[in-house]
PDB file of C-alpha atoms in Angstrom:
ATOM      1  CA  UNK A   1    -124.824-104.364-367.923  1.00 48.00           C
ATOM      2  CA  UNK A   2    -121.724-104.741-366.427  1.00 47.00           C
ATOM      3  CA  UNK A   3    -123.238-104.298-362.720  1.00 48.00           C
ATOM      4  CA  UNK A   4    -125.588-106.695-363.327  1.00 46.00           C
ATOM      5  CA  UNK A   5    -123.271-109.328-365.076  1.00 44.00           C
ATOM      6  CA  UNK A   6    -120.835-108.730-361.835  1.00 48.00           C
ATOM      7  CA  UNK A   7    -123.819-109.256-359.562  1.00 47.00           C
ATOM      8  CA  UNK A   8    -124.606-112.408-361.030  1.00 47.00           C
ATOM      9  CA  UNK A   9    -120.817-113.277-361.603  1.00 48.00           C
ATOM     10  CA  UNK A  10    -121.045-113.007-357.450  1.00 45.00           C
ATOM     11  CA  UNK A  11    -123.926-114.868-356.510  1.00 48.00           C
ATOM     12  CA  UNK A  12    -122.572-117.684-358.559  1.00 49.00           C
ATOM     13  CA  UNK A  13    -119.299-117.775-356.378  1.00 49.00           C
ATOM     14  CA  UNK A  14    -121.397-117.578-353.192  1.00 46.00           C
ATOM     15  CA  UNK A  15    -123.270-120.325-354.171  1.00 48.00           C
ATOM     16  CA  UNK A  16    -120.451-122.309-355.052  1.00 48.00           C
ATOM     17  CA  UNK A  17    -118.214-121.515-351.686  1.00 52.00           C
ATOM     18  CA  UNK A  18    -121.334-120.963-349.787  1.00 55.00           C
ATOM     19  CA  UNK A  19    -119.628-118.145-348.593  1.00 54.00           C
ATOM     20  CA  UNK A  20    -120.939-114.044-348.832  1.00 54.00           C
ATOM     21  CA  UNK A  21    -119.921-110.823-348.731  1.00 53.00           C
ATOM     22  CA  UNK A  22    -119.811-110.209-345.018  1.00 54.00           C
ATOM     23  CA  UNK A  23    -117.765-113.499-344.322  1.00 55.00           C
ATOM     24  CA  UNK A  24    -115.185-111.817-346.591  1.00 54.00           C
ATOM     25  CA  UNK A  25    -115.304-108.727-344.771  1.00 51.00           C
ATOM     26  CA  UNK A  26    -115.348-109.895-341.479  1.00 50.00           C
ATOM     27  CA  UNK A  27    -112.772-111.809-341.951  1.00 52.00           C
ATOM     28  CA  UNK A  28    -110.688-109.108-343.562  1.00 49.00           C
ATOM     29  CA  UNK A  29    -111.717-106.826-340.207  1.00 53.00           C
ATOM     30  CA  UNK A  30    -110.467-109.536-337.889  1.00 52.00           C
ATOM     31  CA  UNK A  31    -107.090-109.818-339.812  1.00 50.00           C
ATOM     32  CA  UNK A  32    -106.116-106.032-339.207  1.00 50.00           C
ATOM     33  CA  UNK A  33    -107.479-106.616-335.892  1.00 47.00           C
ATOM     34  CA  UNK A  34    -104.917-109.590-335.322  1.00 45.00           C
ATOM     35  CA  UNK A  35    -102.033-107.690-336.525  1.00 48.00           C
ATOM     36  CA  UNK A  36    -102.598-104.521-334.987  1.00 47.00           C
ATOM     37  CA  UNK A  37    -102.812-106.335-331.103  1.00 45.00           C
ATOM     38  CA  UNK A  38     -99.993-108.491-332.514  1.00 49.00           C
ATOM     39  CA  UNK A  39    -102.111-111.748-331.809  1.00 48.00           C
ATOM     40  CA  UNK A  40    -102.919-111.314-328.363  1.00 45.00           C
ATOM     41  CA  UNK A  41    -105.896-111.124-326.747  1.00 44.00           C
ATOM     42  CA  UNK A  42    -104.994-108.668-323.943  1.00 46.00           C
ATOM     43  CA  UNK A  43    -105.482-104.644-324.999  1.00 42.00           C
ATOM     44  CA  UNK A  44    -103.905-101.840-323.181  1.00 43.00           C
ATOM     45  CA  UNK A  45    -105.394 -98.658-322.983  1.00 46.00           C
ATOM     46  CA  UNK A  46    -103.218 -96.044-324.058  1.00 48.00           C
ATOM     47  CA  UNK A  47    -103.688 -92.155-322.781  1.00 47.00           C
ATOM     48  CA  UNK A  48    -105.983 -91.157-326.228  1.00 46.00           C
ATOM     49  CA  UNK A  49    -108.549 -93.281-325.137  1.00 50.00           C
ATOM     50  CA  UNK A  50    -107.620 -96.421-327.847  1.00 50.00           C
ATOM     51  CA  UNK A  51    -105.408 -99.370-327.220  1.00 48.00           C
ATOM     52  CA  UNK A  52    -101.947-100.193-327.455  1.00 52.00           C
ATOM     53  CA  UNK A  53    -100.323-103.116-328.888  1.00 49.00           C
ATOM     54  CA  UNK A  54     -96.486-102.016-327.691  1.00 50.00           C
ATOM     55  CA  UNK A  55     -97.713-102.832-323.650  1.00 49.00           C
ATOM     56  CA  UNK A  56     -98.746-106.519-324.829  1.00 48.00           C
ATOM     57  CA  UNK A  57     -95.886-107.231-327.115  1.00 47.00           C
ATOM     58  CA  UNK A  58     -93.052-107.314-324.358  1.00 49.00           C
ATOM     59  CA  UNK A  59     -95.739-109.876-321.979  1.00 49.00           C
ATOM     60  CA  UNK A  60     -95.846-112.092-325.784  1.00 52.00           C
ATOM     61  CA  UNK A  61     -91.650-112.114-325.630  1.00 53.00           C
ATOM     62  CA  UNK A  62     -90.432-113.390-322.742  1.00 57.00           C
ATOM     63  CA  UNK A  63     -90.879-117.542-322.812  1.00 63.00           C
ATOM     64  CA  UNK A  64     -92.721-118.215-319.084  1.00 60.00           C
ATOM     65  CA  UNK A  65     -91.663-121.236-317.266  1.00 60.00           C
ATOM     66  CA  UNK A  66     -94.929-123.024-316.085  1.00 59.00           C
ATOM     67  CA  UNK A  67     -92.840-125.679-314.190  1.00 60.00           C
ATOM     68  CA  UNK A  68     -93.982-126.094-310.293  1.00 54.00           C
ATOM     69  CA  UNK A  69     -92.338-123.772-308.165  1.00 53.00           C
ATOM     70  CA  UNK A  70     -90.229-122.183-310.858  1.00 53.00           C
ATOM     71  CA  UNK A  71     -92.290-118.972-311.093  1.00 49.00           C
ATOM     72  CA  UNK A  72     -90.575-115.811-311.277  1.00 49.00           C
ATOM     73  CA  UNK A  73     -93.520-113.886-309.414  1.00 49.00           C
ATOM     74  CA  UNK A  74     -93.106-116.094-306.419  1.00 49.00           C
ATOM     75  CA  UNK A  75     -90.612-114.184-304.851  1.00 50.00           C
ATOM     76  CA  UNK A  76     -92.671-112.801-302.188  1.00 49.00           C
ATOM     77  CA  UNK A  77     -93.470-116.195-301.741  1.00 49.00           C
ATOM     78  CA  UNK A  78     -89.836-118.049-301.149  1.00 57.00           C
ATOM     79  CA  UNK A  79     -89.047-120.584-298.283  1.00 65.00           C
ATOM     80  CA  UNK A  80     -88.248-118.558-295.207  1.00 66.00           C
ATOM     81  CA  UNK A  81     -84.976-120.361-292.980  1.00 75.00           C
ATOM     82  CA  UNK A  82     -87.160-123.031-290.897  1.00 78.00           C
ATOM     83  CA  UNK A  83     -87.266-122.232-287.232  1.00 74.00           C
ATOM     84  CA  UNK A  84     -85.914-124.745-284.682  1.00 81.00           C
ATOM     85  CA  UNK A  85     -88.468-126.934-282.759  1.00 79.00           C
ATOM     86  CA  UNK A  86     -89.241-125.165-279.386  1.00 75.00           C
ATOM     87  CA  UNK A  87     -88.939-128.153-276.580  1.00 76.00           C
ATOM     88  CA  UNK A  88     -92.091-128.430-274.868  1.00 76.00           C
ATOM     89  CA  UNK A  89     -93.594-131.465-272.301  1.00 82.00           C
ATOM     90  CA  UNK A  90     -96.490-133.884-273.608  1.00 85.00           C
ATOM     91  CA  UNK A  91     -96.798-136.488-271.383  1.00 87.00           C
ATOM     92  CA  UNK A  92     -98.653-135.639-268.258  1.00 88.00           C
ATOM     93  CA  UNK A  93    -100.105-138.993-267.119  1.00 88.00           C
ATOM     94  CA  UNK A  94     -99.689-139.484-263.504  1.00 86.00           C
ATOM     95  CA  UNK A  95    -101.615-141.381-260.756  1.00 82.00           C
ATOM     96  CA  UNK A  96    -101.931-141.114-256.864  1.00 76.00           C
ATOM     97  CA  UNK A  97    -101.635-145.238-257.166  1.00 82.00           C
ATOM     98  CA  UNK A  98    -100.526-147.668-259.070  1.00 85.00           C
ATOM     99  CA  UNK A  99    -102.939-149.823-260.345  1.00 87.00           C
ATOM    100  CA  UNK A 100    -102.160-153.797-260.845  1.00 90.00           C
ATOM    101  CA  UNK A 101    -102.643-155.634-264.214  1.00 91.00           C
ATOM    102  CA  UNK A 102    -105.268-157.605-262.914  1.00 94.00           C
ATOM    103  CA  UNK A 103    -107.468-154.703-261.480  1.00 94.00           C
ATOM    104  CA  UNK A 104    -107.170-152.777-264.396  1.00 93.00           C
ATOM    105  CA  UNK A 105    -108.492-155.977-266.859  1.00 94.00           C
ATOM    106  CA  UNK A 106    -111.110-156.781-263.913  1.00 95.00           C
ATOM    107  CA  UNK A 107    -112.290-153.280-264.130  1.00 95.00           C
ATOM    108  CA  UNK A 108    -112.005-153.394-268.086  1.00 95.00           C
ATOM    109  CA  UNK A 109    -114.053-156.141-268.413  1.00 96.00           C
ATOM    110  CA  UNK A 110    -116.647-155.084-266.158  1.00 96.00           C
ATOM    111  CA  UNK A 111    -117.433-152.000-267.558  1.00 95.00           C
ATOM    112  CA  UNK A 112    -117.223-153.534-271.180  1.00 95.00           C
ATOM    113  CA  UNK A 113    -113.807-151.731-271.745  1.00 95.00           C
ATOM    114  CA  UNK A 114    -111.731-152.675-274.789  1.00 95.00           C
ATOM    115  CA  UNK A 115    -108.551-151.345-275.860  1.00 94.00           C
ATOM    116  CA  UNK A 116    -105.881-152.255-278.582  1.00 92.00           C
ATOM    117  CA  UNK A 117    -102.259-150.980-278.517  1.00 89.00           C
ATOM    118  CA  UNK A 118    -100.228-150.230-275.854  1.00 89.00           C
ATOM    119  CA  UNK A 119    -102.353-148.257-273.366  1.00 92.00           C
ATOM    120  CA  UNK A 120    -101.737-147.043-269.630  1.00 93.00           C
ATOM    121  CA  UNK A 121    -104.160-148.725-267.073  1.00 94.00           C
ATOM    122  CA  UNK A 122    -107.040-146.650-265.933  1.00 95.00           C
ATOM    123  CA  UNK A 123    -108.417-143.932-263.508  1.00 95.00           C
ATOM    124  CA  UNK A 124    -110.689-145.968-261.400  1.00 94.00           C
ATOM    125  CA  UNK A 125    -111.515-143.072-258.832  1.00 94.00           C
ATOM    126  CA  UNK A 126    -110.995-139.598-259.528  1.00 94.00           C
ATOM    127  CA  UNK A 127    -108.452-139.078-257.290  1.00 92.00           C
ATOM    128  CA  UNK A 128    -106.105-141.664-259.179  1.00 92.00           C
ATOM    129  CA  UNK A 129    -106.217-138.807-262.003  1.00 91.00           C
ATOM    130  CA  UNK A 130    -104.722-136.528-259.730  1.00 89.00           C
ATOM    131  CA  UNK A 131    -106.894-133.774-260.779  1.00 93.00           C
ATOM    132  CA  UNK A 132    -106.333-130.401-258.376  1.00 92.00           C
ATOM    133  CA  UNK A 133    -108.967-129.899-255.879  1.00 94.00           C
ATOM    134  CA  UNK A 134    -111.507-127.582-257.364  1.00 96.00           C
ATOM    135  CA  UNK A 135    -111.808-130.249-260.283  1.00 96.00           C
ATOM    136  CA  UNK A 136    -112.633-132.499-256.903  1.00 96.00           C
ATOM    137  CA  UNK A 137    -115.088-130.300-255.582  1.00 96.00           C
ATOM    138  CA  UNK A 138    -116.648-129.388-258.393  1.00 96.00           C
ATOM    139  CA  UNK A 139    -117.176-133.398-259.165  1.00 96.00           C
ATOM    140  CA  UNK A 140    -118.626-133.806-255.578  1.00 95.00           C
ATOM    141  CA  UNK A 141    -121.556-130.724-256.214  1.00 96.00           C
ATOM    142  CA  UNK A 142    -122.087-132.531-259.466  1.00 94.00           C
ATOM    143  CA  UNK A 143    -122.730-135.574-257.676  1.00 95.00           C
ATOM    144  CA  UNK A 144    -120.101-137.599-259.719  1.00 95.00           C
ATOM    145  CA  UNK A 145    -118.621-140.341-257.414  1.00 94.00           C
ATOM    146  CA  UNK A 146    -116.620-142.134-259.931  1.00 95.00           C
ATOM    147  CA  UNK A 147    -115.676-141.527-263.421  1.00 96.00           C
ATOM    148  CA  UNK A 148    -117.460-143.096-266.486  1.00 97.00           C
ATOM    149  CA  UNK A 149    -115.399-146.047-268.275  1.00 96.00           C
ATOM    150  CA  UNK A 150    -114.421-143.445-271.239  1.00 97.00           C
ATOM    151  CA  UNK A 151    -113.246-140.995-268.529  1.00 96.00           C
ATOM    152  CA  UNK A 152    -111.349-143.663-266.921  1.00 96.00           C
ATOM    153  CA  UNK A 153    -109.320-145.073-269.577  1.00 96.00           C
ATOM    154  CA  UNK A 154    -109.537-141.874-271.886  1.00 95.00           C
ATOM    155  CA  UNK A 155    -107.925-139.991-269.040  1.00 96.00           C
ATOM    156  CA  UNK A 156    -104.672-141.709-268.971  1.00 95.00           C
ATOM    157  CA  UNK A 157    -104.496-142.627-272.908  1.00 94.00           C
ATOM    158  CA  UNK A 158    -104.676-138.682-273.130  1.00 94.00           C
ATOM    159  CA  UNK A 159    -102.439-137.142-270.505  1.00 94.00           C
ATOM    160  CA  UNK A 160     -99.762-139.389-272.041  1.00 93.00           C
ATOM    161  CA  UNK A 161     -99.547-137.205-275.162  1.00 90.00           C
ATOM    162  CA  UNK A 162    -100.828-140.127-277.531  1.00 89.00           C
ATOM    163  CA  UNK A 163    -103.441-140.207-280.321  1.00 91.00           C
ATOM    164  CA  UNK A 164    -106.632-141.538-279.566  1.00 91.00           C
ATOM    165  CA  UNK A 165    -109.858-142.602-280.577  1.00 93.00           C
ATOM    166  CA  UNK A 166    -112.645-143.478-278.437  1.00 93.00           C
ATOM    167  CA  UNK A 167    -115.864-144.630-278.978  1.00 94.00           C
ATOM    168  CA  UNK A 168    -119.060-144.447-276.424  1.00 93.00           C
ATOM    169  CA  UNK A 169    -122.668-143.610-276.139  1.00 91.00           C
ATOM    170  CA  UNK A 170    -124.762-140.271-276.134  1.00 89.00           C
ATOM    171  CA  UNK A 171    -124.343-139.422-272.185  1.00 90.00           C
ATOM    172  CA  UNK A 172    -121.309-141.430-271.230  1.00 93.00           C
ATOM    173  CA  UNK A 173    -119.114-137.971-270.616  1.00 93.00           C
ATOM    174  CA  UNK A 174    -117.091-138.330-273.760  1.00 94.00           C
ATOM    175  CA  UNK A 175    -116.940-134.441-273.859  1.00 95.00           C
ATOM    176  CA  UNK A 176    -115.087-134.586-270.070  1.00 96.00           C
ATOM    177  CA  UNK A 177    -112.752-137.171-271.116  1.00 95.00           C
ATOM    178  CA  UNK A 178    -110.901-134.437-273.783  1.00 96.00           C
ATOM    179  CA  UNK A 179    -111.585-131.877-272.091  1.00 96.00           C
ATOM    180  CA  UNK A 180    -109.243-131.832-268.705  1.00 96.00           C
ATOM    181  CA  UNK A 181    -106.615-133.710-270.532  1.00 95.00           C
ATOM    182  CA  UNK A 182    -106.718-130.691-273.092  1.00 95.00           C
ATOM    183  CA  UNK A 183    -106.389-127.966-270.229  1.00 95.00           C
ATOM    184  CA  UNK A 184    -103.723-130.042-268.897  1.00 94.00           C
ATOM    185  CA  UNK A 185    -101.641-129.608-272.407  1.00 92.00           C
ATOM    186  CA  UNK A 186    -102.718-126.151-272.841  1.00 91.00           C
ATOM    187  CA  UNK A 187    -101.843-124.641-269.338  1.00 91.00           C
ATOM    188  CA  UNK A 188     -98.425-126.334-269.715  1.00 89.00           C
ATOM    189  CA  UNK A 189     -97.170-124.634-273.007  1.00 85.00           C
ATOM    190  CA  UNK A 190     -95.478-121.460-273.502  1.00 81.00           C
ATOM    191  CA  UNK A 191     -97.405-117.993-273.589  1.00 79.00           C
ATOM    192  CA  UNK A 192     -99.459-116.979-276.587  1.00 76.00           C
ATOM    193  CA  UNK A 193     -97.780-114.040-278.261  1.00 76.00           C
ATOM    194  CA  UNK A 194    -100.653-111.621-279.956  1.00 74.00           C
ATOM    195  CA  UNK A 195    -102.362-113.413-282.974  1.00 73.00           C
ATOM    196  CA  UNK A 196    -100.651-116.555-282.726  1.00 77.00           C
ATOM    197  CA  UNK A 197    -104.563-118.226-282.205  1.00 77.00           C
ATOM    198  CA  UNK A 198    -105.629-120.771-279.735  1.00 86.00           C
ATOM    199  CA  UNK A 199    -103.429-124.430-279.965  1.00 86.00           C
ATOM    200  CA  UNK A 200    -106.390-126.572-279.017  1.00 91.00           C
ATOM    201  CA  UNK A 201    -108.792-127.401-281.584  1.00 93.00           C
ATOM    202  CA  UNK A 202    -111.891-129.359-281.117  1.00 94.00           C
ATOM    203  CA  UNK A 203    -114.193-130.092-284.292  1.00 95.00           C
ATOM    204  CA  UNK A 204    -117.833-130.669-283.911  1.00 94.00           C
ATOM    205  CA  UNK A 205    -120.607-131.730-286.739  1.00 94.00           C
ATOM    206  CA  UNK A 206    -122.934-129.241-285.669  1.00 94.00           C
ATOM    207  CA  UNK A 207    -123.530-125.662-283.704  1.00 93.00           C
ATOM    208  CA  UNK A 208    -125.533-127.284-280.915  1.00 94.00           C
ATOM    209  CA  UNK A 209    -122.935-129.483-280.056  1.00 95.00           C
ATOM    210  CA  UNK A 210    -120.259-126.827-280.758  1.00 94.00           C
ATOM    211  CA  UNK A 211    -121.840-124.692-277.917  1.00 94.00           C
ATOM    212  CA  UNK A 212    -122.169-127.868-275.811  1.00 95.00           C
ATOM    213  CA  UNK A 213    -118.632-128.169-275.725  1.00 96.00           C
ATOM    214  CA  UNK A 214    -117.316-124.573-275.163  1.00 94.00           C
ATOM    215  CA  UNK A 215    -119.804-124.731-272.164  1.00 96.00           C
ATOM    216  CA  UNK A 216    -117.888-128.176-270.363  1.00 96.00           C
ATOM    217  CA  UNK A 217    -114.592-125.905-271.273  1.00 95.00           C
ATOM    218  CA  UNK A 218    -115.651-122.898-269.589  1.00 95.00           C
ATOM    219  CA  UNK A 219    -116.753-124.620-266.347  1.00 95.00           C
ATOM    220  CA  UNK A 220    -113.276-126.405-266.079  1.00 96.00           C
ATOM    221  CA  UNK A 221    -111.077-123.863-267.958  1.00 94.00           C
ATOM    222  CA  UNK A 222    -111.331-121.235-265.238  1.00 94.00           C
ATOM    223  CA  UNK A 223    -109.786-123.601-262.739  1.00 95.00           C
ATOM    224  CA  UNK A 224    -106.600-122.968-265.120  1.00 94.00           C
ATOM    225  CA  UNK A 225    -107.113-119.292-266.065  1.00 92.00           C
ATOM    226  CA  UNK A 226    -107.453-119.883-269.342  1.00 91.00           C
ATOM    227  CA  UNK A 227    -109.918-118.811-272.080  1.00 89.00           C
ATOM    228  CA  UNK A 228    -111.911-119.991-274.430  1.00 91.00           C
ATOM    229  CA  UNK A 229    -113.729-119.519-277.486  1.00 90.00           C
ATOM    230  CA  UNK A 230    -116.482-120.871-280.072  1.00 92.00           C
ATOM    231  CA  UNK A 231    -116.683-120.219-283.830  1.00 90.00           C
ATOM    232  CA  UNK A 232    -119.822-121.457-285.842  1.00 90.00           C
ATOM    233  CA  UNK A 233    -121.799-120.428-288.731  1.00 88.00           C
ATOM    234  CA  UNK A 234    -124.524-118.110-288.349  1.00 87.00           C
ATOM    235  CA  UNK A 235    -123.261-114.963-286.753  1.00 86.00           C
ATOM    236  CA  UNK A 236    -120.539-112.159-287.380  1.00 84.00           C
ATOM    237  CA  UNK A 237    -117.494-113.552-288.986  1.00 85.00           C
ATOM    238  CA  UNK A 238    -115.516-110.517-288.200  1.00 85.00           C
ATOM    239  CA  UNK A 239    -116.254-110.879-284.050  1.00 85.00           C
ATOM    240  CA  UNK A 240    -115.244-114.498-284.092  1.00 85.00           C
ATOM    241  CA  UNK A 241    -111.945-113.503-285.665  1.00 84.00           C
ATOM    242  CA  UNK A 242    -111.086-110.362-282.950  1.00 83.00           C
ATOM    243  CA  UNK A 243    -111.314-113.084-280.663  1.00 83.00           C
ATOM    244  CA  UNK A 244    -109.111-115.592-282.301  1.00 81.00           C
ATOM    245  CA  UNK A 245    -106.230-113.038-281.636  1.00 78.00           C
ATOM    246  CA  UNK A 246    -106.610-112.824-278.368  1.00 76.00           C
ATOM    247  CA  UNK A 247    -105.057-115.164-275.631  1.00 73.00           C
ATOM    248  CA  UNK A 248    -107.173-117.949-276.551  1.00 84.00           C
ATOM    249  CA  UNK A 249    -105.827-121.172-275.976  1.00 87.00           C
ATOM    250  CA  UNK A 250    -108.899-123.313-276.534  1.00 84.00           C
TER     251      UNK A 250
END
């Protein structure tokens, strides 16, 4: 009588909480739980195979100081002394001639030229560039007799050291126009030192063009000793890097 009148006594409180018997004891597992790990989340494994509570408590009782920069596991991390600038030349342009105001806006507006800011006139032949011989010679088997409008006032805007931004068709020799000015820059600075990486950096949207490009820079980069690399999706990782840490300059 007495187990059935506590059965019943039961059922009527867990149909008046809506609560049973395994709520109560799951919730009675979870608060020894919580007070043996102290709260925490985080379990140590201790050498007889259980956890330990005493590795968490000391990571609980130390306040942490989430502020930017204020971490105390940064250490490795802290501002080295900054290293002075190292002088080096950026301004290159020069030209066999000078060329007049007037030929250079005659020559602008014939070939549809149009600039904005403060720009050097430019290269109408190829010897105004001053470009070494083999550049010369290598224009004359091409079959090249004068440069392309962005070649001719890219050229200058370039060697000078100045951003730029130029804009032409498919096929006007936008690649060339970059590319001797940035042999120019590169041949001029100081000696790579082993896995300080190339310090000319050309982006391109796509893989086809990327190869384009490293194939105008190794025609014209041997004329400068210096070497070149591309790196583009689709092949070993690990090969492109070796090279990066070679003297590559471009």
């Amino acid at each position: 009588m007495s187990n059935s009148y506590n059965d019943r006594n039961y059922n009527n409180n867990e149909k008046s909480t809506g609560r049973s018997w395994r709520d109560e004891k799951f919730e009675v597992n979870n608060s020894n739980s919580y007070n043996k790990y102290n709260g925490s989340s985080r379990y140590s494994h201790n050498k007889s195979g259980g956890y330990d509570s005493s590795r968490t408590s000391s990571w609980h009782s130390k306040p942490r100081d989430w502020t930017p920069g204020n971490f105390e596991s940064t250490s490795s991390f802290s501002s080295k002394p900054e290293l002075p600038p190292v002088p080096f030349k950026k301004n290159f342009y020069q030209t066999s001639r000078q060329i007049s105001d007037n030929e250079a806006a005659n020559f602008r507006h014939d070939h549809d030229i149009k600039v904005a800011g403060d720009v050097p006139n430019p290269f109408i032949n190829f010897e105004d560039a001053g470009w070494n011989s083999q550049i010369l010679n290598n224009f004359k088997m091409k079959g090249f007799s004068a440069p392309t409008p962005i070649q001719a006032q890219g050229w200058p805007i370039a060697l000078t050291g100045n951003d730029m931004v130029g804009i032409a068709q498919t096929g006007s020799g936008k690649t060339l126009s970059f590319v001797l000015p940035a042999l120019i820059h590169a041949k001029a600075q100081e000696p790579l030192r082993s896995g300080d990486g190339p310090i000319v950096l050309v982006l391109a949207p796509t893989r086809e063009l990327c190869l384009q490009i490293k194939d105008v820079f190794d025609e014209y980069s041997r004329f400068y000793n210096l070497k070149c690399t591309a790196v583009y999706g689709g092949v070993s990782s690990y090969q492109q890097k070796k090279i990066l840490v070679w003297d590559v300059k471009l």
